[in-house]
């Protein structure tokens, strides 16, 4: 918020944030960020939660404590403190069905990479490599060296591509074995 100018160290800023999901409005929140006294800085959130089952709307006001650290290169790095755990975090979350903003750990939210099944990891790595090379995504799709890429870099990536292709083949073979029983 500091980087975007939505909060200002040494001052008070208020505003409203909006977000969308699939191009449709999905939510909004009002905030007041009081950073006039850095050692007692707070972020006040005002938001409404609608229960899908009943359509009942409830308005919430939540205060989040702010603090900062001083990086080696100077300046200040601002942090929020989770209202539930007190943990210093860069982001707070309020997932579907939630009624407060809290840390990822409190809500037990995992990263997307943590939710990928072990058998799918070689495919994901292969698709990332294909994207880096500017090629069509898919198992056993041809690859090519993009214009401007060093030959040595491409040779290293091509070697990795064939390793991943072999891992994908092994995973597919294992899946077929399980299916055939």
GROMACS .gro file of C-alpha atoms in nm:
model
  181
    1UNK     CA    1   0.000   0.000   0.000
    2UNK     CA    2   0.293   0.232   0.070
    3UNK     CA    3   0.444   0.158  -0.273
    4UNK     CA    4   0.110   0.231  -0.442
    5UNK     CA    5   0.062   0.555  -0.248
    6UNK     CA    6  -0.244   0.419  -0.065
    7UNK     CA    7  -0.068   0.462   0.269
    8UNK     CA    8   0.183   0.730   0.365
    9UNK     CA    9   0.438   0.703   0.647
   10UNK     CA   10   0.396   1.003   0.875
   11UNK     CA   11   0.037   1.063   0.766
   12UNK     CA   12  -0.318   0.934   0.750
   13UNK     CA   13  -0.474   0.803   0.428
   14UNK     CA   14  -0.818   0.660   0.365
   15UNK     CA   15  -0.972   0.502   0.060
   16UNK     CA   16  -1.159   0.215  -0.095
   17UNK     CA   17  -1.026  -0.091  -0.280
   18UNK     CA   18  -1.227  -0.294  -0.533
   19UNK     CA   19  -1.152  -0.631  -0.693
   20UNK     CA   20  -1.304  -0.861  -0.952
   21UNK     CA   21  -1.336  -1.231  -1.020
   22UNK     CA   22  -1.372  -1.343  -1.381
   23UNK     CA   23  -1.426  -0.982  -1.486
   24UNK     CA   24  -1.720  -0.927  -1.247
   25UNK     CA   25  -1.710  -0.715  -0.930
   26UNK     CA   26  -1.629  -0.948  -0.640
   27UNK     CA   27  -1.576  -0.722  -0.344
   28UNK     CA   28  -1.463  -0.396  -0.195
   29UNK     CA   29  -1.320  -0.270   0.128
   30UNK     CA   30  -1.275   0.071   0.289
   31UNK     CA   31  -0.958   0.143   0.479
   32UNK     CA   32  -0.796   0.409   0.695
   33UNK     CA   33  -0.421   0.383   0.736
   34UNK     CA   34  -0.289   0.591   1.026
   35UNK     CA   35   0.091   0.604   1.009
   36UNK     CA   36   0.130   0.946   1.175
   37UNK     CA   37   0.308   0.785   1.473
   38UNK     CA   38   0.526   0.503   1.324
   39UNK     CA   39   0.546   0.305   1.651
   40UNK     CA   40   0.167   0.290   1.687
   41UNK     CA   41   0.065   0.272   1.320
   42UNK     CA   42  -0.262   0.095   1.235
   43UNK     CA   43  -0.470  -0.006   0.938
   44UNK     CA   44  -0.846  -0.004   0.994
   45UNK     CA   45  -1.053  -0.217   0.757
   46UNK     CA   46  -1.428  -0.173   0.705
   47UNK     CA   47  -1.594  -0.447   0.501
   48UNK     CA   48  -1.919  -0.635   0.459
   49UNK     CA   49  -1.961  -1.012   0.443
   50UNK     CA   50  -2.268  -1.169   0.282
   51UNK     CA   51  -2.365  -1.520   0.391
   52UNK     CA   52  -2.456  -1.705   0.071
   53UNK     CA   53  -2.692  -1.945   0.247
   54UNK     CA   54  -2.909  -1.676   0.403
   55UNK     CA   55  -2.820  -1.360   0.210
   56UNK     CA   56  -2.759  -1.193   0.548
   57UNK     CA   57  -2.507  -0.906   0.535
   58UNK     CA   58  -2.281  -0.827   0.829
   59UNK     CA   59  -2.051  -0.525   0.849
   60UNK     CA   60  -1.710  -0.566   1.014
   61UNK     CA   61  -1.447  -0.324   1.136
   62UNK     CA   62  -1.104  -0.474   1.191
   63UNK     CA   63  -0.789  -0.301   1.317
   64UNK     CA   64  -0.451  -0.432   1.205
   65UNK     CA   65  -0.130  -0.327   1.379
   66UNK     CA   66   0.154  -0.209   1.154
   67UNK     CA   67   0.528  -0.211   1.216
   68UNK     CA   68   0.842  -0.168   1.013
   69UNK     CA   69   1.192  -0.303   0.978
   70UNK     CA   70   1.496  -0.121   0.845
   71UNK     CA   71   1.664  -0.314   0.559
   72UNK     CA   72   2.043  -0.303   0.515
   73UNK     CA   73   2.005  -0.083   0.205
   74UNK     CA   74   1.811   0.183   0.398
   75UNK     CA   75   1.451   0.297   0.412
   76UNK     CA   76   1.168   0.122   0.593
   77UNK     CA   77   0.984  -0.200   0.510
   78UNK     CA   78   0.630  -0.194   0.646
   79UNK     CA   79   0.452  -0.505   0.777
   80UNK     CA   80   0.107  -0.597   0.901
   81UNK     CA   81   0.055  -0.810   1.212
   82UNK     CA   82  -0.205  -1.084   1.189
   83UNK     CA   83  -0.492  -0.992   1.424
   84UNK     CA   84  -0.525  -1.358   1.528
   85UNK     CA   85  -0.167  -1.484   1.566
   86UNK     CA   86   0.026  -1.157   1.593
   87UNK     CA   87   0.262  -1.289   1.325
   88UNK     CA   88   0.434  -1.025   1.107
   89UNK     CA   89   0.314  -1.071   0.748
   90UNK     CA   90   0.311  -0.895   0.414
   91UNK     CA   91  -0.044  -1.000   0.322
   92UNK     CA   92  -0.366  -1.083   0.500
   93UNK     CA   93  -0.641  -1.306   0.359
   94UNK     CA   94  -1.015  -1.338   0.402
   95UNK     CA   95  -1.116  -1.652   0.212
   96UNK     CA   96  -1.467  -1.746   0.099
   97UNK     CA   97  -1.681  -1.794   0.410
   98UNK     CA   98  -1.439  -1.598   0.630
   99UNK     CA   99  -1.531  -1.296   0.835
  100UNK     CA  100  -1.190  -1.158   0.931
  101UNK     CA  101  -0.860  -1.090   0.761
  102UNK     CA  102  -0.580  -1.308   0.896
  103UNK     CA  103  -0.252  -1.466   0.789
  104UNK     CA  104  -0.213  -1.755   0.546
  105UNK     CA  105  -0.107  -1.976   0.837
  106UNK     CA  106  -0.419  -1.897   1.043
  107UNK     CA  107  -0.648  -1.979   0.749
  108UNK     CA  108  -0.432  -2.284   0.662
  109UNK     CA  109  -0.396  -2.166   0.302
  110UNK     CA  110  -0.131  -2.337   0.094
  111UNK     CA  111   0.052  -2.209  -0.209
  112UNK     CA  112  -0.061  -2.344  -0.546
  113UNK     CA  113   0.271  -2.528  -0.584
  114UNK     CA  114   0.200  -2.712  -0.257
  115UNK     CA  115  -0.130  -2.844  -0.391
  116UNK     CA  116   0.017  -3.003  -0.704
  117UNK     CA  117   0.018  -3.382  -0.678
  118UNK     CA  118   0.361  -3.546  -0.693
  119UNK     CA  119   0.271  -3.722  -1.017
  120UNK     CA  120   0.187  -3.387  -1.182
  121UNK     CA  121   0.507  -3.203  -1.087
  122UNK     CA  122   0.715  -3.314  -1.389
  123UNK     CA  123   0.432  -3.200  -1.620
  124UNK     CA  124   0.414  -2.861  -1.448
  125UNK     CA  125   0.792  -2.819  -1.476
  126UNK     CA  126   0.777  -2.922  -1.844
  127UNK     CA  127   0.501  -2.668  -1.915
  128UNK     CA  128   0.699  -2.390  -1.740
  129UNK     CA  129   1.002  -2.477  -1.951
  130UNK     CA  130   0.792  -2.475  -2.269
  131UNK     CA  131   0.654  -2.134  -2.171
  132UNK     CA  132   1.008  -2.003  -2.118
  133UNK     CA  133   1.101  -2.127  -2.467
  134UNK     CA  134   0.785  -1.977  -2.619
  135UNK     CA  135   0.659  -2.317  -2.737
  136UNK     CA  136   0.320  -2.487  -2.736
  137UNK     CA  137   0.237  -2.640  -2.398
  138UNK     CA  138   0.182  -3.012  -2.383
  139UNK     CA  139   0.359  -3.336  -2.330
  140UNK     CA  140   0.577  -3.443  -2.624
  141UNK     CA  141   0.538  -3.109  -2.803
  142UNK     CA  142   0.837  -2.998  -3.014
  143UNK     CA  143   1.063  -2.726  -2.875
  144UNK     CA  144   1.284  -2.470  -3.047
  145UNK     CA  145   1.547  -2.215  -2.950
  146UNK     CA  146   1.393  -1.870  -2.921
  147UNK     CA  147   1.558  -1.588  -3.110
  148UNK     CA  148   1.820  -1.421  -2.894
  149UNK     CA  149   1.876  -1.715  -2.656
  150UNK     CA  150   2.235  -1.826  -2.617
  151UNK     CA  151   2.302  -2.171  -2.765
  152UNK     CA  152   2.458  -2.292  -2.440
  153UNK     CA  153   2.148  -2.185  -2.247
  154UNK     CA  154   1.923  -2.359  -2.497
  155UNK     CA  155   2.133  -2.677  -2.485
  156UNK     CA  156   2.104  -2.683  -2.105
  157UNK     CA  157   1.727  -2.626  -2.122
  158UNK     CA  158   1.689  -2.885  -2.400
  159UNK     CA  159   1.870  -3.143  -2.183
  160UNK     CA  160   1.634  -3.059  -1.895
  161UNK     CA  161   1.337  -3.082  -2.134
  162UNK     CA  162   1.425  -3.441  -2.228
  163UNK     CA  163   1.479  -3.533  -1.860
  164UNK     CA  164   1.133  -3.396  -1.779
  165UNK     CA  165   0.984  -3.570  -2.083
  166UNK     CA  166   1.123  -3.900  -1.953
  167UNK     CA  167   0.981  -3.832  -1.603
  168UNK     CA  168   0.641  -3.752  -1.758
  169UNK     CA  169   0.655  -4.077  -1.950
  170UNK     CA  170   0.731  -4.269  -1.631
  171UNK     CA  171   0.441  -4.100  -1.450
  172UNK     CA  172   0.203  -4.179  -1.738
  173UNK     CA  173   0.321  -4.540  -1.740
  174UNK     CA  174   0.256  -4.566  -1.364
  175UNK     CA  175  -0.095  -4.419  -1.406
  176UNK     CA  176  -0.172  -4.664  -1.689
  177UNK     CA  177  -0.051  -4.954  -1.471
  178UNK     CA  178  -0.288  -4.846  -1.191
  179UNK     CA  179  -0.579  -4.813  -1.434
  180UNK     CA  180  -0.519  -5.155  -1.586
  181UNK     CA  181  -0.497  -5.290  -1.233
   0.00000   0.00000   0.00000
